[in-house]
Amino acid sequence: MRVKPEDREFTSVATLDPGPDKVIGPGHDYGSVTDEIGGVVFRPFLKTPRQMFIGFAFAFLLVNLLMIAVTWLFVRGVGVWGIDMPVAWGFAIVNFVWWIGIGHAGTLISAILLLLKQDWRTSINRFSEAMTLFAVACAGMFPILHLGRPWLAYWLLPYPNTMWMWPQPRSPLIWDVFAVSTYATVSLLFWFTGLIPDFATMRDKAGNPTARKIFGTLAMGWRNSAKHWARYQKAYLLLAGLSTPLVVSVHSVVSFDFAVAIVPGWHTTIFPPYFVAGAIYSGFAMVLTLAIPVRRWYHLEDLITMRHIECMSKVMLGTGLIVAYGYAMEAFMAWYSGGQFERYAFVNRMWAGGYWWTYWVLILCNILIPQALWSRRVRMSIPAVFVIALVVNVGMWLERFVIVVTSLTRDYVPSSWGMYYPTIWDWSTYLGTIGVFLALMFLFIRVLPAISIFEMREVVHHTGKEPTHVHGD
Amino acid sequence: MFTETKVSGQVENLYGIMAEFNDPESLLDAANLARLEGYREMDAYAPMPVEGLAEAIGFRSNWVERLVFVGGVCGATGGFMLCWWITVVAYPHNVAGRPLNSWPAYVPITFEVMVLIACITAVVGMLLLNGLPQPYHPVFNVERFARASRDRFFLCIEASDPKFEPAATRQFLARLNPQEVMDVAL
């Protein structure tokens, strides 16, 4: 049974998962959701779940690995990576696309599902918006590190300069600069705007004067006035409406980096939709990877319920099928077009090239294993969903590897074919960004409300029409 | 059911008089009744958006969407002009005689800049129209008001209302069956 909401912040009593039909556990009222979510932040430092400390320590170790890898990169240049001609785009671009893709689920959950009025979006949207933000931060690092002279990254921006040079606005690489920086800014705005009313809640709830000052500053004097809410809701809805085409455009533009080039295996019109679907696929896998442990550590099973997990599994299954269709069409068009080079690119990808096995592992991870999600028993099993989500994360990373690396190893001129072998610095940089991502997620969950409190009150208002206990004082 | 309503300590310099309710429906009813009674200068406070509450206190505004529209148009124009200016005026390149004004290639940047400016306008516009950031507001002088961000609902009739008269307003609010009626010091 549930304990009194006031006690929750200090207890770790198992909470009740209401099962796959409900988005919120029984017995919640406005106060209890506020306390449960706020309690995570106001827990005394030493009462933080042990797993959070271990997780953060592990992530922080990886952050240090990144520091070392990047320092070495700055000292010696991109030659420390395994990249060379013909494979000049190695891990850096694979990781860039992977991270950006992961971010997309956050925007999908916060914007598109808001417009579609999906009630299960509410307790995971804040969390996945933060995921978007941190994933984009990791993604943004890679093209800059890959520049060779990263300290000149600002040359990518159109600004008046003494060289009288301008970036080329017809190039997908410059579209990328605009798309990714817009995406990062809008994701930040969306996330911060969502947090303002919750900052006000935290301000009013904080016992510690320093916390009250910090949250008070961030809340900027928000006072829950109906006039504020009216403008707020309009602004929020407009942000959602603008983010929806934005998220589609960002991964389309990322896919143009490949599709506009003439490399066989890249030059494909199916890339934009198939990249967008793949992005959402990997992003939902990452939300599940993060949400499953966190809901357990902080006993949030009554707010992130089986319904959330099942819905996310279904989205994963659906987008996974779109991705499978993309693979099939790529292969079909390679054969049907009759293009010699395109056809060879596929023979190379599937069995003739040195990376043939990555293609089959990718098919296994992205297409075959996730089919288990058709079974309701699998969707209802937390360990199974968690493992499948991890498998999809790996599979989507391999997809980008296959696209970027395999296509480059053998293009038109056999005399300039060559293999790419990642070095320890490639791996360190990649693992390092995973560390940055996880460390930021751990910090976020610890210091900010990881579930949107005011939106959960709306859920209480809409679902809890039956009288819950109104505790007078 | 009518319960005895506490009317707490009266103050000299009034910002307004506030009534506290337990649920959004009571607040909505109270706001509607206050409007019928002839009060105009008032505000309602709720821990989440309540449908119809802004209309109930007589608030109408469509400035956010107008501003966002203007922001979007400016962003799109700016994004397009930037591309055009770079490729046609500042740094023209003759690529096999293709036209300098290659507008289809400008579409992605035009779109991204439009979204960027529109989103910034939405957030900054919303905050400024709401008068935020605002370091001080009288409603926070009421101690119980901290629960407006938790589980309580408040209606405040402000002293600037022409019909405001402390004793009468206090009585009117007490008749709405609130938890408590409180004076808000300026």
PDB file of N, CA and C in Angstrom, chain A residues 30-31 35 164-167 169-170 175 178-179 182 185-186 193 201 203-204 220-235 238-239 242 245-246 249 454 457-458 461 465 471 473, chain B residues 24-25 42-49 59 61 65 68 85-87 90-91 100 102 105 108-109 111-112 116 118-119 123 126-127 129-130 132-134 137 140 145-152:
ATOM      1  N   TYR A  30      -3.298  16.525  -6.064  1.00  0.00           N
ATOM      2  CA  TYR A  30      -2.349  17.559  -6.502  1.00  0.00           C
ATOM      3  C   TYR A  30      -1.127  17.610  -5.598  1.00  0.00           C
ATOM      4  N   GLY A  31      -1.381  17.509  -4.303  1.00  0.00           N
ATOM      5  CA  GLY A  31      -0.281  17.597  -3.354  1.00  0.00           C
ATOM      6  C   GLY A  31       0.659  16.404  -3.454  1.00  0.00           C
ATOM      7  N   ASP A  35       4.637  16.328  -4.103  1.00  0.00           N
ATOM      8  CA  ASP A  35       5.604  15.840  -3.119  1.00  0.00           C
ATOM      9  C   ASP A  35       6.455  14.719  -3.672  1.00  0.00           C
ATOM     10  N   TRP A 164      36.966  38.204 -46.043  1.00  0.00           N
ATOM     11  CA  TRP A 164      35.948  38.380 -47.079  1.00  0.00           C
ATOM     12  C   TRP A 164      35.436  37.035 -47.574  1.00  0.00           C
ATOM     13  N   MET A 165      35.333  36.078 -46.654  1.00  0.00           N
ATOM     14  CA  MET A 165      34.855  34.748 -47.023  1.00  0.00           C
ATOM     15  C   MET A 165      33.484  34.535 -46.394  1.00  0.00           C
ATOM     16  N   TRP A 166      32.655  33.745 -47.072  1.00  0.00           N
ATOM     17  CA  TRP A 166      31.338  33.418 -46.538  1.00  0.00           C
ATOM     18  C   TRP A 166      31.116  31.917 -46.644  1.00  0.00           C
ATOM     19  N   PRO A 167      30.369  31.346 -45.720  1.00  0.00           N
ATOM     20  CA  PRO A 167      30.038  29.922 -45.880  1.00  0.00           C
ATOM     21  C   PRO A 167      29.135  29.723 -47.099  1.00  0.00           C
ATOM     22  N   PRO A 169      25.907  28.636 -48.548  1.00  0.00           N
ATOM     23  CA  PRO A 169      24.564  28.246 -48.089  1.00  0.00           C
ATOM     24  C   PRO A 169      23.877  27.239 -49.005  1.00  0.00           C
ATOM     25  N   ARG A 170      24.550  26.772 -50.057  1.00  0.00           N
ATOM     26  CA  ARG A 170      23.936  25.722 -50.880  1.00  0.00           C
ATOM     27  C   ARG A 170      24.411  24.348 -50.422  1.00  0.00           C
ATOM     28  N   TRP A 175      23.787  23.751 -44.039  1.00  0.00           N
ATOM     29  CA  TRP A 175      22.405  23.556 -43.558  1.00  0.00           C
ATOM     30  C   TRP A 175      22.443  22.884 -42.202  1.00  0.00           C
ATOM     31  N   PHE A 178      23.041  25.252 -39.358  1.00  0.00           N
ATOM     32  CA  PHE A 178      21.814  25.970 -38.988  1.00  0.00           C
ATOM     33  C   PHE A 178      20.811  25.039 -38.325  1.00  0.00           C
ATOM     34  N   ALA A 179      20.656  23.843 -38.883  1.00  0.00           N
ATOM     35  CA  ALA A 179      19.650  22.923 -38.349  1.00  0.00           C
ATOM     36  C   ALA A 179      20.006  22.515 -36.924  1.00  0.00           C
ATOM     37  N   THR A 182      19.865  25.499 -34.431  1.00  0.00           N
ATOM     38  CA  THR A 182      18.459  25.837 -34.158  1.00  0.00           C
ATOM     39  C   THR A 182      17.838  24.775 -33.260  1.00  0.00           C
ATOM     40  N   THR A 185      18.991  25.168 -29.690  1.00  0.00           N
ATOM     41  CA  THR A 185      18.390  26.335 -29.043  1.00  0.00           C
ATOM     42  C   THR A 185      16.924  26.083 -28.722  1.00  0.00           C
ATOM     43  N   VAL A 186      16.190  25.554 -29.695  1.00  0.00           N
ATOM     44  CA  VAL A 186      14.761  25.349 -29.481  1.00  0.00           C
ATOM     45  C   VAL A 186      14.526  24.282 -28.412  1.00  0.00           C
ATOM     46  N   THR A 193      11.155  26.432 -20.751  1.00  0.00           N
ATOM     47  CA  THR A 193       9.790  26.934 -20.615  1.00  0.00           C
ATOM     48  C   THR A 193       8.944  25.944 -19.818  1.00  0.00           C
ATOM     49  N   THR A 201       7.157  25.974  -8.186  1.00  0.00           N
ATOM     50  CA  THR A 201       6.770  24.987  -7.173  1.00  0.00           C
ATOM     51  C   THR A 201       7.936  24.676  -6.250  1.00  0.00           C
ATOM     52  N   ARG A 203      10.486  26.526  -5.633  1.00  0.00           N
ATOM     53  CA  ARG A 203      10.752  27.718  -4.815  1.00  0.00           C
ATOM     54  C   ARG A 203       9.854  27.726  -3.586  1.00  0.00           C
ATOM     55  N   ASP A 204       8.564  27.462  -3.811  1.00  0.00           N
ATOM     56  CA  ASP A 204       7.614  27.529  -2.701  1.00  0.00           C
ATOM     57  C   ASP A 204       7.763  26.356  -1.757  1.00  0.00           C
ATOM     58  N   MET A 220      11.728  33.241 -11.971  1.00  0.00           N
ATOM     59  CA  MET A 220      11.577  34.620 -12.446  1.00  0.00           C
ATOM     60  C   MET A 220      10.317  35.289 -11.930  1.00  0.00           C
ATOM     61  N   GLY A 221       9.777  34.838 -10.810  1.00  0.00           N
ATOM     62  CA  GLY A 221       8.598  35.488 -10.270  1.00  0.00           C
ATOM     63  C   GLY A 221       7.293  34.896 -10.780  1.00  0.00           C
ATOM     64  N   TRP A 222       7.353  33.721 -11.339  1.00  0.00           N
ATOM     65  CA  TRP A 222       6.131  33.036 -11.788  1.00  0.00           C
ATOM     66  C   TRP A 222       5.180  32.887 -10.615  1.00  0.00           C
ATOM     67  N   ARG A 223       3.898  33.295 -10.799  1.00  0.00           N
ATOM     68  CA  ARG A 223       3.001  33.221  -9.655  1.00  0.00           C
ATOM     69  C   ARG A 223       1.709  32.466  -9.969  1.00  0.00           C
ATOM     70  N   ASN A 224       1.729  31.640 -11.009  1.00  0.00           N
ATOM     71  CA  ASN A 224       0.593  30.757 -11.297  1.00  0.00           C
ATOM     72  C   ASN A 224      -0.695  31.504 -11.593  1.00  0.00           C
ATOM     73  N   SER A 225      -0.555  32.745 -12.060  1.00  0.00           N
ATOM     74  CA  SER A 225      -1.748  33.520 -12.380  1.00  0.00           C
ATOM     75  C   SER A 225      -2.424  32.961 -13.628  1.00  0.00           C
ATOM     76  N   ALA A 226      -3.734  33.058 -13.663  1.00  0.00           N
ATOM     77  CA  ALA A 226      -4.479  32.540 -14.818  1.00  0.00           C
ATOM     78  C   ALA A 226      -4.068  33.256 -16.099  1.00  0.00           C
ATOM     79  N   LYS A 227      -3.728  34.557 -15.962  1.00  0.00           N
ATOM     80  CA  LYS A 227      -3.280  35.305 -17.148  1.00  0.00           C
ATOM     81  C   LYS A 227      -1.947  34.753 -17.632  1.00  0.00           C
ATOM     82  N   HIS A 228      -1.060  34.463 -16.681  1.00  0.00           N
ATOM     83  CA  HIS A 228       0.223  33.863 -17.058  1.00  0.00           C
ATOM     84  C   HIS A 228       0.004  32.528 -17.760  1.00  0.00           C
ATOM     85  N   TRP A 229      -0.855  31.712 -17.139  1.00  0.00           N
ATOM     86  CA  TRP A 229      -1.092  30.385 -17.718  1.00  0.00           C
ATOM     87  C   TRP A 229      -1.635  30.487 -19.131  1.00  0.00           C
ATOM     88  N   ALA A 230      -2.532  31.468 -19.357  1.00  0.00           N
ATOM     89  CA  ALA A 230      -3.145  31.578 -20.684  1.00  0.00           C
ATOM     90  C   ALA A 230      -2.078  31.844 -21.737  1.00  0.00           C
ATOM     91  N   ARG A 231      -1.187  32.817 -21.456  1.00  0.00           N
ATOM     92  CA  ARG A 231      -0.124  33.107 -22.424  1.00  0.00           C
ATOM     93  C   ARG A 231       0.865  31.955 -22.500  1.00  0.00           C
ATOM     94  N   TYR A 232       1.104  31.369 -21.347  1.00  0.00           N
ATOM     95  CA  TYR A 232       2.064  30.271 -21.277  1.00  0.00           C
ATOM     96  C   TYR A 232       1.623  29.106 -22.164  1.00  0.00           C
ATOM     97  N   GLN A 233       0.341  28.775 -22.050  1.00  0.00           N
ATOM     98  CA  GLN A 233      -0.135  27.629 -22.830  1.00  0.00           C
ATOM     99  C   GLN A 233      -0.065  27.897 -24.316  1.00  0.00           C
ATOM    100  N   LYS A 234      -0.351  29.153 -24.692  1.00  0.00           N
ATOM    101  CA  LYS A 234      -0.245  29.483 -26.114  1.00  0.00           C
ATOM    102  C   LYS A 234       1.187  29.359 -26.581  1.00  0.00           C
ATOM    103  N   ALA A 235       2.109  29.915 -25.789  1.00  0.00           N
ATOM    104  CA  ALA A 235       3.514  29.857 -26.179  1.00  0.00           C
ATOM    105  C   ALA A 235       3.975  28.401 -26.254  1.00  0.00           C
ATOM    106  N   LEU A 238       2.606  26.757 -29.337  1.00  0.00           N
ATOM    107  CA  LEU A 238       3.309  27.232 -30.535  1.00  0.00           C
ATOM    108  C   LEU A 238       4.693  26.601 -30.632  1.00  0.00           C
ATOM    109  N   LEU A 239       5.365  26.486 -29.489  1.00  0.00           N
ATOM    110  CA  LEU A 239       6.676  25.827 -29.507  1.00  0.00           C
ATOM    111  C   LEU A 239       6.533  24.395 -29.998  1.00  0.00           C
ATOM    112  N   LEU A 242       5.943  24.397 -33.702  1.00  0.00           N
ATOM    113  CA  LEU A 242       7.139  24.732 -34.479  1.00  0.00           C
ATOM    114  C   LEU A 242       8.186  23.625 -34.382  1.00  0.00           C
ATOM    115  N   PRO A 245       7.686  20.267 -37.130  1.00  0.00           N
ATOM    116  CA  PRO A 245       8.408  20.226 -38.410  1.00  0.00           C
ATOM    117  C   PRO A 245       9.916  20.365 -38.229  1.00  0.00           C
ATOM    118  N   LEU A 246      10.337  21.027 -37.154  1.00  0.00           N
ATOM    119  CA  LEU A 246      11.775  21.214 -36.938  1.00  0.00           C
ATOM    120  C   LEU A 246      12.477  19.867 -36.791  1.00  0.00           C
ATOM    121  N   SER A 249      12.814  18.237 -39.967  1.00  0.00           N
ATOM    122  CA  SER A 249      13.788  18.904 -40.837  1.00  0.00           C
ATOM    123  C   SER A 249      15.215  18.609 -40.404  1.00  0.00           C
ATOM    124  N   PHE A 454       3.542  20.271 -12.948  1.00  0.00           N
ATOM    125  CA  PHE A 454       2.240  20.908 -13.214  1.00  0.00           C
ATOM    126  C   PHE A 454       1.424  20.098 -14.215  1.00  0.00           C
ATOM    127  N   ARG A 457      -0.248  17.405 -12.387  1.00  0.00           N
ATOM    128  CA  ARG A 457      -1.460  17.874 -11.704  1.00  0.00           C
ATOM    129  C   ARG A 457      -2.630  17.910 -12.682  1.00  0.00           C
ATOM    130  N   GLU A 458      -2.329  18.289 -13.928  1.00  0.00           N
ATOM    131  CA  GLU A 458      -3.398  18.264 -14.934  1.00  0.00           C
ATOM    132  C   GLU A 458      -3.896  16.848 -15.144  1.00  0.00           C
ATOM    133  N   HIS A 461      -6.094  16.040 -12.428  1.00  0.00           N
ATOM    134  CA  HIS A 461      -7.365  16.745 -12.615  1.00  0.00           C
ATOM    135  C   HIS A 461      -8.258  15.998 -13.606  1.00  0.00           C
ATOM    136  N   LYS A 465     -11.255  12.390 -11.522  1.00  0.00           N
ATOM    137  CA  LYS A 465     -12.526  13.046 -11.239  1.00  0.00           C
ATOM    138  C   LYS A 465     -13.220  12.406 -10.046  1.00  0.00           C
ATOM    139  N   HIS A 471      -6.954  16.453   1.648  1.00  0.00           N
ATOM    140  CA  HIS A 471      -6.568  16.559   3.055  1.00  0.00           C
ATOM    141  C   HIS A 471      -6.577  18.008   3.512  1.00  0.00           C
ATOM    142  N   ASP A 473      -6.159  20.839   6.620  1.00  0.00           N
ATOM    143  CA  ASP A 473      -5.071  20.888   7.598  1.00  0.00           C
ATOM    144  C   ASP A 473      -5.489  21.562   8.840  1.00  0.00           C
TER     145      ASP A 473
ATOM    146  N   PRO B  24     -10.238  23.261  -8.537  1.00  0.00           N
ATOM    147  CA  PRO B  24     -10.370  24.201  -9.667  1.00  0.00           C
ATOM    148  C   PRO B  24     -11.812  24.569  -9.967  1.00  0.00           C
ATOM    149  N   GLU B  25     -12.757  23.636  -9.759  1.00  0.00           N
ATOM    150  CA  GLU B  25     -14.156  23.932 -10.099  1.00  0.00           C
ATOM    151  C   GLU B  25     -14.691  25.071  -9.230  1.00  0.00           C
ATOM    152  N   MET B  42      -9.154  41.559 -11.357  1.00  0.00           N
ATOM    153  CA  MET B  42      -8.894  40.422 -10.476  1.00  0.00           C
ATOM    154  C   MET B  42      -7.993  39.432 -11.197  1.00  0.00           C
ATOM    155  N   ASP B  43      -7.466  38.522 -10.401  1.00  0.00           N
ATOM    156  CA  ASP B  43      -6.640  37.477 -10.997  1.00  0.00           C
ATOM    157  C   ASP B  43      -6.902  36.191 -10.238  1.00  0.00           C
ATOM    158  N   ALA B  44      -6.765  35.085 -10.953  1.00  0.00           N
ATOM    159  CA  ALA B  44      -6.971  33.777 -10.334  1.00  0.00           C
ATOM    160  C   ALA B  44      -5.648  33.031 -10.385  1.00  0.00           C
ATOM    161  N   TYR B  45      -5.399  32.231  -9.368  1.00  0.00           N
ATOM    162  CA  TYR B  45      -4.123  31.523  -9.280  1.00  0.00           C
ATOM    163  C   TYR B  45      -4.394  30.039  -9.088  1.00  0.00           C
ATOM    164  N   ALA B  46      -3.741  29.236  -9.920  1.00  0.00           N
ATOM    165  CA  ALA B  46      -3.964  27.794  -9.836  1.00  0.00           C
ATOM    166  C   ALA B  46      -2.651  27.078 -10.107  1.00  0.00           C
ATOM    167  N   PRO B  47      -2.446  25.922  -9.492  1.00  0.00           N
ATOM    168  CA  PRO B  47      -1.167  25.228  -9.690  1.00  0.00           C
ATOM    169  C   PRO B  47      -1.006  24.597 -11.066  1.00  0.00           C
ATOM    170  N   MET B  48      -2.026  24.711 -11.888  1.00  0.00           N
ATOM    171  CA  MET B  48      -1.882  24.226 -13.268  1.00  0.00           C
ATOM    172  C   MET B  48      -2.868  24.999 -14.121  1.00  0.00           C
ATOM    173  N   PRO B  49      -2.727  24.950 -15.438  1.00  0.00           N
ATOM    174  CA  PRO B  49      -3.697  25.662 -16.270  1.00  0.00           C
ATOM    175  C   PRO B  49      -5.088  25.072 -16.063  1.00  0.00           C
ATOM    176  N   PHE B  59     -10.070  37.767 -19.075  1.00  0.00           N
ATOM    177  CA  PHE B  59      -8.783  38.034 -19.707  1.00  0.00           C
ATOM    178  C   PHE B  59      -8.811  37.527 -21.131  1.00  0.00           C
ATOM    179  N   SER B  61      -6.344  37.808 -24.706  1.00  0.00           N
ATOM    180  CA  SER B  61      -5.145  38.356 -25.342  1.00  0.00           C
ATOM    181  C   SER B  61      -4.697  37.396 -26.416  1.00  0.00           C
ATOM    182  N   GLU B  65       0.493  34.907 -30.091  1.00  0.00           N
ATOM    183  CA  GLU B  65       0.491  34.342 -31.442  1.00  0.00           C
ATOM    184  C   GLU B  65       0.807  35.400 -32.510  1.00  0.00           C
ATOM    185  N   VAL B  68       4.552  35.812 -32.446  1.00  0.00           N
ATOM    186  CA  VAL B  68       5.229  34.663 -33.039  1.00  0.00           C
ATOM    187  C   VAL B  68       5.115  34.697 -34.552  1.00  0.00           C
ATOM    188  N   TRP B  85      22.008  37.070 -50.148  1.00  0.00           N
ATOM    189  CA  TRP B  85      23.037  38.097 -50.105  1.00  0.00           C
ATOM    190  C   TRP B  85      24.434  37.467 -50.209  1.00  0.00           C
ATOM    191  N   ILE B  86      24.627  36.361 -49.512  1.00  0.00           N
ATOM    192  CA  ILE B  86      25.944  35.717 -49.566  1.00  0.00           C
ATOM    193  C   ILE B  86      26.244  35.222 -50.980  1.00  0.00           C
ATOM    194  N   THR B  87      25.257  34.525 -51.577  1.00  0.00           N
ATOM    195  CA  THR B  87      25.565  33.873 -52.857  1.00  0.00           C
ATOM    196  C   THR B  87      25.481  34.822 -54.040  1.00  0.00           C
ATOM    197  N   ALA B  90      27.682  39.058 -51.898  1.00  0.00           N
ATOM    198  CA  ALA B  90      28.951  39.107 -51.186  1.00  0.00           C
ATOM    199  C   ALA B  90      29.984  38.142 -51.743  1.00  0.00           C
ATOM    200  N   TYR B  91      29.550  36.985 -52.190  1.00  0.00           N
ATOM    201  CA  TYR B  91      30.532  35.954 -52.528  1.00  0.00           C
ATOM    202  C   TYR B  91      30.020  35.139 -53.709  1.00  0.00           C
ATOM    203  N   LEU B 100      22.942  32.525 -59.975  1.00  0.00           N
ATOM    204  CA  LEU B 100      23.461  32.814 -58.636  1.00  0.00           C
ATOM    205  C   LEU B 100      22.357  32.705 -57.596  1.00  0.00           C
ATOM    206  N   SER B 102      20.086  30.783 -56.435  1.00  0.00           N
ATOM    207  CA  SER B 102      19.601  29.396 -56.491  1.00  0.00           C
ATOM    208  C   SER B 102      18.661  29.147 -55.321  1.00  0.00           C
ATOM    209  N   ALA B 105      17.945  25.971 -52.948  1.00  0.00           N
ATOM    210  CA  ALA B 105      18.965  25.571 -51.975  1.00  0.00           C
ATOM    211  C   ALA B 105      18.893  26.409 -50.706  1.00  0.00           C
ATOM    212  N   PRO B 108      16.243  25.142 -46.790  1.00  0.00           N
ATOM    213  CA  PRO B 108      16.508  24.641 -45.423  1.00  0.00           C
ATOM    214  C   PRO B 108      16.900  25.745 -44.447  1.00  0.00           C
ATOM    215  N   ILE B 109      17.799  26.632 -44.853  1.00  0.00           N
ATOM    216  CA  ILE B 109      18.241  27.676 -43.920  1.00  0.00           C
ATOM    217  C   ILE B 109      17.098  28.639 -43.626  1.00  0.00           C
ATOM    218  N   PHE B 111      13.971  27.970 -43.539  1.00  0.00           N
ATOM    219  CA  PHE B 111      13.073  27.302 -42.602  1.00  0.00           C
ATOM    220  C   PHE B 111      13.651  27.278 -41.183  1.00  0.00           C
ATOM    221  N   GLU B 112      14.924  26.918 -41.083  1.00  0.00           N
ATOM    222  CA  GLU B 112      15.519  26.812 -39.751  1.00  0.00           C
ATOM    223  C   GLU B 112      15.533  28.167 -39.042  1.00  0.00           C
ATOM    224  N   LEU B 116      13.711  29.195 -35.588  1.00  0.00           N
ATOM    225  CA  LEU B 116      14.525  29.714 -34.485  1.00  0.00           C
ATOM    226  C   LEU B 116      13.965  31.027 -33.955  1.00  0.00           C
ATOM    227  N   ALA B 118      11.009  32.389 -34.478  1.00  0.00           N
ATOM    228  CA  ALA B 118       9.640  32.259 -33.967  1.00  0.00           C
ATOM    229  C   ALA B 118       9.644  31.676 -32.559  1.00  0.00           C
ATOM    230  N   CYS B 119      10.495  30.681 -32.308  1.00  0.00           N
ATOM    231  CA  CYS B 119      10.516  30.051 -30.979  1.00  0.00           C
ATOM    232  C   CYS B 119      11.064  31.013 -29.932  1.00  0.00           C
ATOM    233  N   VAL B 123       8.908  32.427 -26.537  1.00  0.00           N
ATOM    234  CA  VAL B 123       9.283  32.340 -25.129  1.00  0.00           C
ATOM    235  C   VAL B 123       9.530  33.728 -24.543  1.00  0.00           C
ATOM    236  N   MET B 126       6.240  35.661 -24.386  1.00  0.00           N
ATOM    237  CA  MET B 126       5.383  35.193 -23.296  1.00  0.00           C
ATOM    238  C   MET B 126       5.860  35.751 -21.962  1.00  0.00           C
ATOM    239  N   LEU B 127       7.168  35.680 -21.743  1.00  0.00           N
ATOM    240  CA  LEU B 127       7.696  36.161 -20.463  1.00  0.00           C
ATOM    241  C   LEU B 127       7.481  37.661 -20.313  1.00  0.00           C
ATOM    242  N   LEU B 129       5.302  39.662 -21.845  1.00  0.00           N
ATOM    243  CA  LEU B 129       3.885  40.000 -21.712  1.00  0.00           C
ATOM    244  C   LEU B 129       3.387  39.660 -20.305  1.00  0.00           C
ATOM    245  N   ASN B 130       3.949  38.622 -19.717  1.00  0.00           N
ATOM    246  CA  ASN B 130       3.574  38.259 -18.355  1.00  0.00           C
ATOM    247  C   ASN B 130       4.265  39.129 -17.316  1.00  0.00           C
ATOM    248  N   LEU B 132       7.406  39.131 -16.620  1.00  0.00           N
ATOM    249  CA  LEU B 132       8.488  38.410 -15.972  1.00  0.00           C
ATOM    250  C   LEU B 132       9.804  38.771 -16.651  1.00  0.00           C
ATOM    251  N   PRO B 133      10.927  38.718 -15.978  1.00  0.00           N
ATOM    252  CA  PRO B 133      11.089  38.436 -14.568  1.00  0.00           C
ATOM    253  C   PRO B 133      10.590  39.579 -13.679  1.00  0.00           C
ATOM    254  N   GLN B 134      10.001  39.205 -12.556  1.00  0.00           N
ATOM    255  CA  GLN B 134       9.451  40.188 -11.635  1.00  0.00           C
ATOM    256  C   GLN B 134       9.890  39.817 -10.222  1.00  0.00           C
ATOM    257  N   HIS B 137       6.149  40.652  -5.952  1.00  0.00           N
ATOM    258  CA  HIS B 137       4.729  40.816  -6.214  1.00  0.00           C
ATOM    259  C   HIS B 137       3.972  40.672  -4.890  1.00  0.00           C
ATOM    260  N   PHE B 140       2.645  37.366  -2.907  1.00  0.00           N
ATOM    261  CA  PHE B 140       3.518  36.487  -2.132  1.00  0.00           C
ATOM    262  C   PHE B 140       3.562  36.876  -0.651  1.00  0.00           C
ATOM    263  N   PHE B 145      -0.206  31.538   0.299  1.00  0.00           N
ATOM    264  CA  PHE B 145      -0.154  31.580  -1.160  1.00  0.00           C
ATOM    265  C   PHE B 145       0.890  30.626  -1.723  1.00  0.00           C
ATOM    266  N   ALA B 146       1.848  30.205  -0.887  1.00  0.00           N
ATOM    267  CA  ALA B 146       2.845  29.232  -1.357  1.00  0.00           C
ATOM    268  C   ALA B 146       2.161  27.980  -1.894  1.00  0.00           C
ATOM    269  N   ARG B 147       0.941  27.724  -1.428  1.00  0.00           N
ATOM    270  CA  ARG B 147       0.274  26.513  -1.898  1.00  0.00           C
ATOM    271  C   ARG B 147      -0.385  26.697  -3.264  1.00  0.00           C
ATOM    272  N   ALA B 148      -0.320  27.901  -3.800  1.00  0.00           N
ATOM    273  CA  ALA B 148      -0.823  28.093  -5.169  1.00  0.00           C
ATOM    274  C   ALA B 148       0.008  27.289  -6.157  1.00  0.00           C
ATOM    275  N   SER B 149       1.218  26.921  -5.766  1.00  0.00           N
ATOM    276  CA  SER B 149       2.022  26.113  -6.669  1.00  0.00           C
ATOM    277  C   SER B 149       1.977  24.650  -6.247  1.00  0.00           C
ATOM    278  N   ARG B 150       0.996  24.317  -5.422  1.00  0.00           N
ATOM    279  CA  ARG B 150       0.932  22.935  -4.952  1.00  0.00           C
ATOM    280  C   ARG B 150      -0.462  22.354  -5.137  1.00  0.00           C
ATOM    281  N   ASP B 151      -1.393  22.764  -4.307  1.00  0.00           N
ATOM    282  CA  ASP B 151      -2.700  22.116  -4.394  1.00  0.00           C
ATOM    283  C   ASP B 151      -3.853  23.050  -4.054  1.00  0.00           C
ATOM    284  N   ARG B 152      -3.614  24.368  -3.986  1.00  0.00           N
ATOM    285  CA  ARG B 152      -4.705  25.275  -3.643  1.00  0.00           C
ATOM    286  C   ARG B 152      -4.944  26.283  -4.777  1.00  0.00           C
TER     287      ARG B 152
END
